[in-house]
Amino acid sequence: TDTSGAAIPGASISALHPATGLSYKAESNESGVYVVSALPIGRYEVTITRDGFQSLRFPTLDLSAGTRARLDATLKLGSVNE
C-alpha cells in the first residue's frame, strides 16, 4: 500500500537468496497482493519497487521448512531514482 492505505498494483518484488545468488520475482496484482512461491529454505533479502515510490528493502527474511512469511509494505512517494 501507499501511505494513504491505497493498493499499489504493479509493484515489483524481488527475493534474493544471497547464498546462491538466485533471485525470485513477483508483481503485485490490482489489489496490491503478491506471492513469491516455491522458495527454498534460507535467508532472503526482499526489495519492493514501483515507479514514483521509494524502494523498500527487508534485509533479512529467514524461511524454514514448512513456513510462510508475510511482508506487508507501505511505500512512500518518491522519485523514480529512489
Short mmCIF file of N, CA and C in Angstrom, two decimals:
data_model
loop_
_atom_site.label_atom_id
_atom_site.label_comp_id
_atom_site.label_asym_id
_atom_site.label_seq_id
_atom_site.Cartn_x
_atom_site.Cartn_y
_atom_site.Cartn_z
N THR A 1 0.84 -1.19 0.00
CA THR A 1 0.00 0.00 0.00
C THR A 1 0.87 1.24 0.00
N ASP A 2 0.24 2.38 -0.32
CA ASP A 2 0.94 3.65 -0.16
C ASP A 2 0.61 4.18 1.24
N THR A 3 1.10 5.37 1.55
CA THR A 3 0.92 5.91 2.90
C THR A 3 -0.53 6.23 3.22
N SER A 4 -1.40 6.32 2.21
CA SER A 4 -2.82 6.56 2.47
C SER A 4 -3.59 5.25 2.63
N GLY A 5 -2.91 4.12 2.41
CA GLY A 5 -3.55 2.81 2.51
C GLY A 5 -4.06 2.26 1.19
N ALA A 6 -3.85 2.99 0.10
CA ALA A 6 -4.30 2.53 -1.21
C ALA A 6 -3.36 1.44 -1.75
N ALA A 7 -3.95 0.47 -2.44
CA ALA A 7 -3.16 -0.60 -3.05
C ALA A 7 -2.25 -0.05 -4.13
N ILE A 8 -1.11 -0.70 -4.31
CA ILE A 8 -0.16 -0.32 -5.37
C ILE A 8 -0.02 -1.51 -6.31
N PRO A 9 -0.81 -1.53 -7.39
CA PRO A 9 -0.65 -2.61 -8.36
C PRO A 9 0.62 -2.43 -9.18
N GLY A 10 1.18 -3.52 -9.63
CA GLY A 10 2.36 -3.45 -10.50
C GLY A 10 3.67 -3.23 -9.78
N ALA A 11 3.69 -3.36 -8.45
CA ALA A 11 4.96 -3.25 -7.73
C ALA A 11 5.79 -4.50 -8.01
N SER A 12 7.08 -4.32 -8.15
CA SER A 12 7.99 -5.44 -8.39
C SER A 12 8.58 -5.91 -7.07
N ILE A 13 8.53 -7.21 -6.86
CA ILE A 13 9.07 -7.80 -5.65
C ILE A 13 10.20 -8.73 -6.05
N SER A 14 11.33 -8.58 -5.39
CA SER A 14 12.49 -9.41 -5.66
C SER A 14 12.96 -10.01 -4.34
N ALA A 15 13.08 -11.33 -4.31
CA ALA A 15 13.61 -12.03 -3.13
C ALA A 15 14.94 -12.65 -3.52
N LEU A 16 16.03 -12.06 -3.04
CA LEU A 16 17.37 -12.52 -3.36
C LEU A 16 17.85 -13.49 -2.29
N HIS A 17 18.34 -14.65 -2.73
CA HIS A 17 18.92 -15.65 -1.83
C HIS A 17 20.44 -15.49 -1.94
N PRO A 18 21.05 -14.71 -1.02
CA PRO A 18 22.48 -14.39 -1.17
C PRO A 18 23.40 -15.60 -1.23
N ALA A 19 23.03 -16.68 -0.54
CA ALA A 19 23.89 -17.87 -0.52
C ALA A 19 24.06 -18.48 -1.90
N THR A 20 23.02 -18.36 -2.75
CA THR A 20 23.09 -18.95 -4.09
C THR A 20 23.18 -17.90 -5.19
N GLY A 21 22.82 -16.65 -4.85
CA GLY A 21 22.78 -15.60 -5.86
C GLY A 21 21.52 -15.62 -6.70
N LEU A 22 20.61 -16.54 -6.40
CA LEU A 22 19.36 -16.62 -7.16
C LEU A 22 18.37 -15.59 -6.67
N SER A 23 17.63 -15.02 -7.63
CA SER A 23 16.62 -14.02 -7.32
C SER A 23 15.27 -14.51 -7.82
N TYR A 24 14.28 -14.42 -6.95
CA TYR A 24 12.91 -14.84 -7.27
C TYR A 24 12.06 -13.59 -7.38
N LYS A 25 11.24 -13.50 -8.42
CA LYS A 25 10.50 -12.28 -8.72
C LYS A 25 9.00 -12.51 -8.67
N ALA A 26 8.28 -11.42 -8.37
CA ALA A 26 6.82 -11.42 -8.41
C ALA A 26 6.38 -9.98 -8.67
N GLU A 27 5.08 -9.82 -8.95
CA GLU A 27 4.49 -8.50 -9.16
C GLU A 27 3.16 -8.45 -8.44
N SER A 28 2.89 -7.31 -7.81
CA SER A 28 1.62 -7.18 -7.09
C SER A 28 0.46 -7.04 -8.06
N ASN A 29 -0.69 -7.61 -7.68
CA ASN A 29 -1.87 -7.55 -8.54
C ASN A 29 -2.64 -6.25 -8.30
N GLU A 30 -3.84 -6.13 -8.88
CA GLU A 30 -4.62 -4.90 -8.77
C GLU A 30 -5.02 -4.57 -7.34
N SER A 31 -4.98 -5.58 -6.45
CA SER A 31 -5.29 -5.36 -5.04
C SER A 31 -4.03 -5.12 -4.21
N GLY A 32 -2.88 -5.11 -4.87
CA GLY A 32 -1.61 -4.91 -4.17
C GLY A 32 -1.05 -6.17 -3.54
N VAL A 33 -1.65 -7.31 -3.84
CA VAL A 33 -1.24 -8.58 -3.25
C VAL A 33 -0.21 -9.25 -4.17
N TYR A 34 0.77 -9.89 -3.54
CA TYR A 34 1.77 -10.62 -4.32
C TYR A 34 2.11 -11.92 -3.61
N VAL A 35 2.60 -12.89 -4.37
CA VAL A 35 3.04 -14.17 -3.82
C VAL A 35 4.34 -14.54 -4.52
N VAL A 36 5.35 -14.82 -3.72
CA VAL A 36 6.59 -15.39 -4.25
C VAL A 36 6.60 -16.82 -3.73
N SER A 37 6.37 -17.77 -4.62
CA SER A 37 6.19 -19.15 -4.17
C SER A 37 7.40 -20.02 -4.48
N ALA A 38 7.40 -21.18 -3.82
CA ALA A 38 8.41 -22.22 -4.03
C ALA A 38 9.83 -21.74 -3.72
N LEU A 39 9.97 -20.96 -2.66
CA LEU A 39 11.30 -20.52 -2.26
C LEU A 39 11.99 -21.61 -1.45
N PRO A 40 13.24 -21.91 -1.76
CA PRO A 40 13.99 -22.84 -0.92
C PRO A 40 14.21 -22.24 0.47
N ILE A 41 14.41 -23.09 1.47
CA ILE A 41 14.67 -22.57 2.81
C ILE A 41 15.96 -21.75 2.79
N GLY A 42 16.04 -20.78 3.71
CA GLY A 42 17.23 -19.96 3.80
C GLY A 42 16.91 -18.51 4.11
N ARG A 43 17.91 -17.69 4.00
CA ARG A 43 17.79 -16.26 4.29
C ARG A 43 17.66 -15.50 2.97
N TYR A 44 16.77 -14.50 2.96
CA TYR A 44 16.49 -13.70 1.76
C TYR A 44 16.58 -12.22 2.06
N GLU A 45 16.90 -11.46 1.03
CA GLU A 45 16.80 -10.00 1.03
C GLU A 45 15.67 -9.66 0.07
N VAL A 46 14.63 -9.03 0.60
CA VAL A 46 13.46 -8.72 -0.22
C VAL A 46 13.43 -7.22 -0.51
N THR A 47 13.23 -6.88 -1.78
CA THR A 47 13.13 -5.49 -2.21
C THR A 47 11.83 -5.31 -2.98
N ILE A 48 11.12 -4.22 -2.65
CA ILE A 48 9.87 -3.89 -3.34
C ILE A 48 10.04 -2.53 -3.99
N THR A 49 9.75 -2.46 -5.30
CA THR A 49 9.92 -1.21 -6.04
C THR A 49 8.70 -0.94 -6.91
N ARG A 50 8.48 0.33 -7.17
CA ARG A 50 7.43 0.78 -8.09
C ARG A 50 7.79 2.19 -8.51
N ASP A 51 7.69 2.48 -9.81
CA ASP A 51 7.98 3.83 -10.29
C ASP A 51 7.16 4.84 -9.51
N GLY A 52 7.80 5.94 -9.13
CA GLY A 52 7.13 7.01 -8.40
C GLY A 52 7.15 6.83 -6.89
N PHE A 53 7.72 5.70 -6.41
CA PHE A 53 7.79 5.43 -4.99
C PHE A 53 9.22 5.11 -4.58
N GLN A 54 9.53 5.34 -3.31
CA GLN A 54 10.82 4.95 -2.79
C GLN A 54 10.86 3.43 -2.67
N SER A 55 11.99 2.84 -2.98
CA SER A 55 12.16 1.40 -2.82
C SER A 55 12.12 1.06 -1.33
N LEU A 56 11.66 -0.14 -1.05
CA LEU A 56 11.61 -0.62 0.33
C LEU A 56 12.36 -1.94 0.38
N ARG A 57 13.26 -2.06 1.34
CA ARG A 57 14.12 -3.25 1.43
C ARG A 57 13.96 -3.89 2.80
N PHE A 58 13.77 -5.19 2.79
CA PHE A 58 13.77 -6.00 4.01
C PHE A 58 15.07 -6.81 3.95
N PRO A 59 16.10 -6.43 4.72
CA PRO A 59 17.41 -7.05 4.55
C PRO A 59 17.51 -8.49 5.02
N THR A 60 16.65 -8.92 5.93
CA THR A 60 16.76 -10.28 6.45
C THR A 60 15.39 -10.90 6.62
N LEU A 61 15.11 -11.90 5.80
CA LEU A 61 13.89 -12.69 5.94
C LEU A 61 14.33 -14.15 5.94
N ASP A 62 14.15 -14.82 7.09
CA ASP A 62 14.55 -16.22 7.22
C ASP A 62 13.35 -17.13 7.00
N LEU A 63 13.51 -18.08 6.09
CA LEU A 63 12.48 -19.07 5.83
C LEU A 63 12.98 -20.45 6.22
N SER A 64 12.15 -21.18 6.96
CA SER A 64 12.48 -22.56 7.30
C SER A 64 11.44 -23.47 6.67
N ALA A 65 11.67 -24.75 6.74
CA ALA A 65 10.80 -25.73 6.10
C ALA A 65 9.36 -25.60 6.61
N GLY A 66 8.43 -25.56 5.67
CA GLY A 66 7.01 -25.54 6.01
C GLY A 66 6.47 -24.22 6.50
N THR A 67 7.23 -23.15 6.39
CA THR A 67 6.75 -21.85 6.88
C THR A 67 6.31 -20.96 5.73
N ARG A 68 5.46 -20.00 6.09
CA ARG A 68 5.04 -18.94 5.16
C ARG A 68 5.38 -17.62 5.82
N ALA A 69 5.86 -16.70 5.04
CA ALA A 69 6.18 -15.38 5.56
C ALA A 69 5.25 -14.36 4.91
N ARG A 70 4.86 -13.37 5.68
CA ARG A 70 4.03 -12.30 5.15
C ARG A 70 4.75 -10.98 5.39
N LEU A 71 4.93 -10.23 4.32
CA LEU A 71 5.54 -8.91 4.42
C LEU A 71 4.53 -7.89 3.92
N ASP A 72 4.00 -7.12 4.84
CA ASP A 72 3.13 -6.01 4.47
C ASP A 72 4.01 -4.78 4.34
N ALA A 73 3.91 -4.11 3.22
CA ALA A 73 4.81 -2.99 2.94
C ALA A 73 4.02 -1.72 2.66
N THR A 74 4.55 -0.61 3.13
CA THR A 74 4.00 0.71 2.83
C THR A 74 5.06 1.49 2.09
N LEU A 75 4.79 1.81 0.82
CA LEU A 75 5.74 2.56 0.02
C LEU A 75 5.44 4.05 0.10
N LYS A 76 6.49 4.84 0.28
CA LYS A 76 6.37 6.30 0.33
C LYS A 76 6.60 6.88 -1.06
N LEU A 77 5.89 7.95 -1.36
CA LEU A 77 6.12 8.64 -2.62
C LEU A 77 7.56 9.09 -2.71
N GLY A 78 8.11 9.01 -3.90
CA GLY A 78 9.48 9.44 -4.11
C GLY A 78 9.79 9.48 -5.59
N SER A 79 10.99 9.90 -5.90
CA SER A 79 11.37 9.97 -7.30
C SER A 79 11.66 8.58 -7.84
N VAL A 80 11.69 8.46 -9.15
CA VAL A 80 11.97 7.19 -9.81
C VAL A 80 13.34 6.67 -9.44
N ASN A 81 14.28 7.56 -9.13
CA ASN A 81 15.65 7.17 -8.83
C ASN A 81 15.84 6.62 -7.43
N GLU A 82 14.83 6.74 -6.57
CA GLU A 82 14.99 6.31 -5.18
C GLU A 82 14.72 4.84 -5.02
#
